[in-house]
XYZ file of C-alpha atoms in Angstrom:
480
model
C 106.596 59.903 232.356
C 106.486 56.237 230.841
C 102.910 55.994 230.821
C 102.170 59.480 228.994
C 104.204 58.140 226.192
C 102.264 55.236 225.959
C 98.911 57.004 225.229
C 100.513 58.984 222.079
C 99.766 56.619 218.939
C 102.416 55.643 216.595
C 101.615 58.303 213.728
C 104.209 56.962 211.269
C 101.678 55.418 209.200
C 99.636 58.573 209.168
C 102.582 60.823 207.892
C 101.563 61.764 204.351
C 98.154 62.526 205.734
C 99.659 64.581 208.821
C 101.979 66.522 206.342
C 98.996 67.480 203.783
C 96.739 68.560 206.699
C 99.653 71.029 208.315
C 100.385 71.989 204.514
C 96.679 72.880 203.582
C 96.283 75.179 207.006
C 99.914 76.778 206.135
C 98.673 77.589 202.650
C 95.188 79.170 203.936
C 97.395 81.413 206.230
C 99.561 82.159 203.383
C 96.429 83.315 200.975
C 94.443 84.793 203.760
C 97.022 87.227 204.602
C 98.511 87.411 201.194
C 95.245 88.113 199.265
C 94.986 87.376 195.706
C 98.558 88.452 195.066
C 99.297 85.315 196.831
C 97.244 82.851 194.448
C 100.161 81.786 191.645
C 102.506 81.032 194.892
C 99.701 79.060 196.887
C 98.822 77.009 193.489
C 102.661 76.386 192.876
C 103.364 75.254 196.606
C 99.396 72.939 196.686
C 101.076 70.896 193.878
C 104.710 70.432 195.440
C 103.086 69.649 198.361
C 101.010 66.881 196.764
C 104.051 65.569 195.140
C 105.718 65.789 198.633
C 103.159 63.964 199.739
C 103.617 61.111 197.253
C 107.323 60.779 197.951
C 106.745 59.954 201.299
C 104.389 57.893 200.683
C 106.595 55.770 198.431
C 109.743 55.826 200.933
C 108.082 55.356 204.520
C 107.544 51.519 205.500
C 105.159 49.281 203.808
C 102.948 48.457 206.650
C 101.194 49.923 209.461
C 98.197 50.987 211.752
C 97.453 53.921 213.792
C 94.560 55.344 216.062
C 93.276 51.523 217.638
C 93.745 49.903 213.631
C 91.101 52.423 212.441
C 93.444 53.594 210.192
C 95.783 51.035 207.835
C 98.556 51.273 205.429
C 99.424 48.530 203.431
C 100.158 47.838 199.899
C 96.835 48.410 198.669
C 96.285 51.602 200.270
C 99.610 53.048 199.187
C 99.164 52.030 195.267
C 95.605 53.898 195.402
C 96.812 57.007 197.173
C 99.462 57.506 194.827
C 97.138 57.228 192.127
C 95.185 59.835 193.855
C 97.960 61.907 194.213
C 98.776 62.030 190.784
C 95.233 62.566 189.458
C 94.942 65.865 192.357
C 98.025 67.157 191.434
C 97.528 67.238 187.589
C 94.315 68.437 188.671
C 96.009 71.693 189.936
C 98.408 71.774 187.194
C 95.847 71.844 184.625
C 93.678 74.685 185.931
C 96.610 77.256 185.744
C 96.122 78.967 182.316
C 92.081 77.842 182.489
C 92.081 80.340 186.073
C 94.036 82.930 183.979
C 91.892 83.137 181.118
C 88.514 82.679 182.828
C 89.630 85.632 185.488
C 88.967 83.289 188.123
C 92.164 82.335 189.810
C 91.444 82.034 193.782
C 94.305 81.199 196.317
C 90.960 79.009 197.834
C 90.754 76.345 194.910
C 93.885 74.842 195.511
C 94.042 74.747 199.188
C 90.540 73.194 198.624
C 91.823 69.967 196.670
C 94.699 69.406 198.938
C 92.057 69.170 201.747
C 90.049 66.986 199.489
C 92.956 64.853 198.793
C 93.116 64.474 202.311
C 89.776 63.152 202.556
C 90.184 61.118 200.006
C 93.842 59.318 201.619
C 91.745 58.946 204.623
C 88.971 57.124 203.375
C 91.099 54.731 201.250
C 93.285 53.633 204.326
C 90.059 53.752 206.944
C 89.696 50.104 208.597
C 86.647 51.341 210.439
C 83.305 52.652 209.838
C 83.713 55.929 211.601
C 87.038 56.800 210.110
C 85.492 56.115 206.778
C 82.922 58.369 207.203
C 85.104 61.243 208.584
C 87.026 61.066 205.497
C 84.469 60.978 202.952
C 82.552 64.082 204.773
C 86.186 65.938 204.589
C 86.180 65.142 200.795
C 82.838 65.802 200.103
C 82.578 69.266 201.561
C 85.857 69.970 199.510
C 84.148 68.693 196.469
C 80.574 70.665 196.947
C 82.407 74.117 197.601
C 85.204 73.319 194.309
C 82.061 72.741 191.957
C 80.646 76.500 192.925
C 83.463 78.132 193.554
C 83.427 80.127 190.057
C 80.579 82.418 191.578
C 79.912 84.420 188.727
C 78.515 81.591 186.764
C 75.082 80.778 187.446
C 75.819 76.863 185.915
C 78.716 76.665 188.206
C 76.738 77.699 191.393
C 74.140 75.654 189.812
C 75.874 72.417 189.729
C 77.656 73.244 193.222
C 73.729 73.354 194.750
C 72.642 69.847 193.174
C 76.013 68.394 194.113
C 75.460 69.375 197.534
C 71.659 68.399 197.863
C 72.302 65.015 196.639
C 75.321 64.615 198.356
C 73.723 65.298 201.982
C 71.046 62.975 201.174
C 73.854 60.239 200.200
C 75.607 61.243 203.224
C 72.818 60.443 205.411
C 71.719 57.165 203.602
C 75.429 55.749 204.195
C 75.365 56.909 208.079
C 71.966 55.203 208.322
C 73.420 51.949 206.462
C 76.079 52.214 209.245
C 74.245 52.836 212.551
C 72.326 49.601 211.251
C 75.621 47.653 210.955
C 76.636 48.636 214.308
C 73.441 48.094 215.563
C 73.502 44.638 214.194
C 76.901 43.791 215.269
C 77.795 46.193 217.705
C 81.412 46.622 215.679
C 82.607 49.477 213.744
C 86.012 47.824 213.089
C 85.884 46.147 209.560
C 88.017 42.917 210.782
C 85.552 42.737 213.922
C 82.359 43.090 211.612
C 83.784 40.374 209.853
C 84.459 38.315 212.640
C 81.201 38.816 214.193
C 79.216 38.044 211.088
C 81.449 34.715 210.549
C 79.854 33.609 214.216
C 76.692 34.439 214.285
C 75.660 35.090 210.383
C 73.808 37.823 208.993
C 70.303 38.742 209.287
C 67.880 41.479 207.803
C 68.595 44.279 209.438
C 71.897 43.932 208.433
C 71.088 43.233 204.875
C 69.225 46.518 205.023
C 72.365 48.297 206.856
C 74.710 46.803 204.224
C 72.255 48.301 200.703
C 72.136 51.312 202.800
C 76.008 51.619 203.242
C 76.550 50.369 199.379
C 73.899 52.801 198.359
C 76.127 56.137 200.103
C 79.081 54.894 198.624
C 77.677 53.819 195.045
C 76.888 57.776 195.071
C 80.416 58.832 195.482
C 81.367 56.999 192.037
C 78.257 58.257 190.269
C 77.035 54.790 189.459
C 73.444 53.982 188.720
C 70.906 54.698 190.268
C 72.821 57.720 191.914
C 74.148 59.129 188.890
C 71.679 61.937 188.565
C 74.158 64.676 189.697
C 76.859 63.658 187.144
C 75.808 64.879 183.769
C 74.808 68.392 185.617
C 77.840 68.735 187.880
C 80.194 67.545 185.164
C 78.584 70.294 182.477
C 78.059 73.309 184.906
C 81.472 72.730 186.988
C 84.552 74.876 185.709
C 86.273 72.518 183.321
C 89.759 71.629 185.599
C 86.798 71.076 188.369
C 85.298 68.704 186.298
C 88.492 66.936 185.496
C 89.366 66.265 189.047
C 85.850 65.109 190.088
C 86.184 62.638 187.072
C 89.442 61.464 188.486
C 90.646 61.042 191.974
C 87.639 61.292 193.851
C 86.404 57.820 191.978
C 89.587 56.391 192.753
C 89.335 56.855 196.353
C 85.752 55.964 196.693
C 86.333 52.911 194.776
C 88.931 52.181 197.119
C 86.183 52.551 200.108
C 84.114 50.065 198.456
C 86.502 47.461 197.807
C 87.769 47.522 201.193
C 84.804 47.747 202.988
C 83.214 44.753 200.770
C 86.265 42.708 200.782
C 87.296 42.686 204.717
C 83.971 43.690 206.470
C 81.220 41.929 204.442
C 83.079 38.964 203.343
C 81.438 36.613 205.084
C 78.325 37.525 203.294
C 79.577 37.885 200.142
C 75.986 36.538 198.408
C 74.040 39.359 199.732
C 76.601 42.433 198.686
C 77.116 40.613 195.145
C 73.912 40.579 194.492
C 73.551 44.600 194.931
C 76.959 45.253 192.958
C 75.934 42.860 189.767
C 72.793 45.185 189.727
C 74.765 48.866 190.069
C 77.499 47.537 187.737
C 74.783 46.525 184.882
C 72.774 49.255 185.140
C 76.123 51.277 184.804
C 76.938 49.818 182.085
C 73.939 50.314 180.238
C 72.844 53.596 181.226
C 76.528 54.651 180.514
C 76.550 52.819 176.906
C 72.838 54.598 175.874
C 72.851 57.948 177.489
C 75.724 59.276 175.647
C 74.613 58.527 172.320
C 72.518 61.628 171.915
C 74.901 64.209 174.084
C 76.186 67.657 171.677
C 78.333 68.649 174.653
C 81.572 66.829 175.461
C 81.605 67.210 179.166
C 78.064 65.760 179.498
C 79.404 62.834 177.140
C 82.415 62.045 179.411
C 80.030 62.158 182.487
C 77.854 59.501 181.186
C 81.272 57.733 179.782
C 82.541 57.750 183.529
C 79.094 56.118 184.534
C 79.811 53.199 182.132
C 83.373 53.090 183.242
C 82.515 52.910 187.100
C 79.994 49.790 185.884
C 82.955 48.087 184.278
C 85.080 48.398 187.287
C 82.544 46.964 189.649
C 82.476 44.000 187.327
C 85.737 43.170 189.050
C 84.960 43.287 192.203
C 81.910 41.345 191.875
C 84.039 38.464 191.748
C 85.110 39.013 195.130
C 88.655 37.351 194.290
C 92.151 38.300 194.312
C 92.222 38.734 190.738
C 88.982 40.811 190.849
C 90.248 43.393 193.405
C 93.576 43.348 191.038
C 91.428 43.957 188.007
C 89.764 47.027 189.678
C 93.079 48.298 190.854
C 94.628 48.036 187.038
C 91.219 49.449 185.584
C 91.150 52.570 187.936
C 95.032 53.128 186.949
C 94.013 53.354 182.998
C 91.091 55.100 183.413
C 92.984 57.934 185.755
C 95.258 58.364 182.780
C 92.519 58.191 179.779
C 90.354 60.713 181.925
C 93.378 63.458 182.450
C 94.424 63.409 178.519
C 90.736 63.700 177.379
C 90.236 66.670 179.387
C 93.471 68.377 178.885
C 92.190 68.337 175.162
C 88.836 69.563 176.312
C 90.469 72.308 178.475
C 92.619 72.971 175.070
C 89.034 73.640 173.413
C 89.619 77.504 173.276
C 89.244 80.278 170.628
C 89.906 83.753 171.199
C 86.144 84.558 172.098
C 86.365 82.017 174.824
C 85.996 78.204 175.741
C 83.944 75.946 173.447
C 82.314 72.655 174.647
C 80.343 71.025 171.668
C 81.177 67.951 170.019
C 81.052 69.842 166.626
C 83.692 71.977 167.564
C 86.280 69.709 167.325
C 84.891 69.397 162.928
C 88.394 68.552 161.292
C 90.889 68.733 164.057
C 92.925 66.640 162.259
C 93.723 69.578 159.826
C 94.007 72.501 162.339
C 95.923 70.689 164.944
C 96.801 67.149 164.091
C 98.682 66.029 166.959
C 95.946 66.991 169.596
C 93.616 65.367 166.950
C 95.511 61.732 166.596
C 96.288 61.717 170.467
C 92.650 62.675 171.212
C 91.619 59.820 168.631
C 93.899 57.336 170.515
C 92.212 58.171 173.872
C 89.052 57.818 171.999
C 89.802 54.070 171.396
C 91.228 53.430 174.501
C 88.056 54.397 176.149
C 86.020 52.455 173.725
C 88.264 49.163 174.656
C 89.875 48.477 171.410
C 93.237 46.737 171.212
C 96.159 47.058 172.003
C 95.539 50.337 173.854
C 95.041 50.577 177.462
C 91.484 50.757 177.677
C 91.737 46.981 176.249
C 93.664 45.464 178.642
C 91.418 47.019 181.786
C 88.464 45.730 180.234
C 90.153 42.190 179.821
C 91.449 41.581 183.506
C 88.038 42.684 184.870
C 86.204 40.704 182.771
C 88.453 37.832 182.841
C 88.221 37.988 187.045
C 84.210 37.795 186.568
C 84.148 34.856 184.318
C 86.717 32.831 186.470
C 84.125 33.726 189.628
C 81.296 32.119 187.040
C 79.512 35.934 186.377
C 79.324 34.661 182.358
C 76.318 36.918 181.777
C 77.748 39.837 183.945
C 80.742 39.674 181.283
C 78.705 39.300 178.439
C 76.731 42.295 179.177
C 79.920 44.323 179.981
C 81.163 43.112 176.265
C 78.102 43.981 174.803
C 77.565 47.580 175.969
C 81.448 48.252 175.300
C 79.992 47.710 171.682
C 77.698 50.277 171.990
C 79.774 52.542 173.803
C 82.165 52.356 170.973
C 79.709 54.359 168.472
C 79.886 57.722 170.649
C 83.642 57.593 171.175
C 84.031 56.667 167.208
C 81.731 59.539 166.535
C 84.266 62.151 167.823
C 87.266 60.720 166.062
C 84.532 61.022 162.635
C 84.173 64.446 163.461
C 87.582 65.459 163.989
C 88.795 63.724 160.923
C 85.681 63.581 158.105
C 84.131 66.855 159.201
C 85.121 70.306 157.489
C 87.604 72.472 159.490
C 86.071 74.731 162.279
C 88.200 77.672 163.284
C 91.070 76.580 165.064
C 91.802 76.710 168.482
C 94.324 79.021 170.405
C 97.812 77.151 171.222
C 97.559 74.725 174.175
C 99.439 75.733 177.336
C 102.617 73.802 177.919
C 101.193 72.139 181.282
C 98.038 70.551 179.072
C 100.505 69.351 176.500
C 102.775 67.629 179.358
C 99.329 66.105 180.537
C 97.878 64.985 177.156
C 101.751 63.872 175.875
C 101.993 61.609 179.358
C 98.570 60.149 179.096
C 98.723 59.174 175.387
C 102.361 57.385 175.683
C 100.628 55.728 178.721
C 97.297 54.484 176.750
C 99.345 53.837 172.990
C 102.934 51.897 174.761
C 100.363 50.249 178.004
C 101.831 46.995 176.338
C 105.330 47.785 177.294
C 104.672 49.302 180.356
C 101.978 46.699 181.672
C 104.436 44.045 183.804
C 105.549 46.411 186.244
C 101.638 47.863 186.608
C 99.962 44.466 186.624
C 102.883 43.135 189.171
C 102.479 46.322 191.606
C 98.482 45.838 191.239
C 98.775 42.217 192.006
C 100.717 43.181 195.156
C 98.269 45.703 196.339
C 95.102 42.978 195.778
C 97.091 40.618 198.140
C 96.538 42.477 201.000
C 93.093 41.208 201.756
C 93.995 37.768 200.845
């Protein structure tokens, strides 16, 4: 019997993922047999499942690897997985009142979010090209369906189709890049790729492979030049789905890019840094200028997210421990700012239905002073105005770039921040200085909680920065 037992891999490091996978299948059965009546129960259990997965992550051993080293559990993976689980759990909570009001409650929605989250956790821990691709496809397929889940809406269906077509293209590019990397190194394991590159150096074919791999991954964080889908999908998808897209998948994809370039392609840093510098500058510039003319707040948030991914990549360009720490801190702050802002967007509802235009926020300071104040704080933070959280996010990534000698990149980052402040401040001006429009219906309690937590985090970040920066530093040490 003994040889049989040794064949079984130690599955402890993948316990949260296994828990989510089994839980998602059980919930699917409950929904399938219970029909529409089971939707509230499935929604509640999905949120509980994600919360329990986060607890398992917190209390399990810190280090470990399984499946022949293709899946690793380390401080970096743990920190970013917890961020992803927070994003997914709150996305489910924020969709409850919307689903009821818009008559689109479906048990499939929370189950798909759980499956998408499982894919995200797999890519955060992936230490092998094949494992990364499997996790990415599980995440992507869930996102395609979720984008078009509101079957009665032409906009939602169109959003899902656009995302699917462009996503399939990016997956093809990623797979082609991975096959080139494998062809020129003979390895799929990240550490083995790095070892081969250190011994034999890069080659033209490998550089092509690297560019295609980065192109496929850049699509997932919606950075330029693979950002085309973002404004249309953000606007067309149901608002809770947009909130989900803006938060959790971005964190997971950024974690994967970080792990691949810092672990596998570390010996050819010069090559990937050039690609990331171009993507970062293009994203910051487009995010700053394209959002200026937007009237729809969801489209504005789409261009804003493109810009923010550009800022996060500034830290990655440094390729140092400080740079990775900056990326982690930035993504943590970005999650809070994004979820808080989308809680406000989901609360933009009048008796006749949802509204999405920036002009609908006119005079909000007089009709709902608390919501106006917190949204103004979130806008100031997104613009990077001190002493709010967004300022510190930019401070850490720009500092890492300057330390690594990327002065021009940091200067461009600061200048684009100034330009982007215009459209964030315009929203504040509309809320505080324009004539009041009709008030919104009262905000559901789950949105109040999300907005309150995000507001407190953004305003009092200075007080809680120590432990968060410390945890991010520990996570960044994983690679160095």
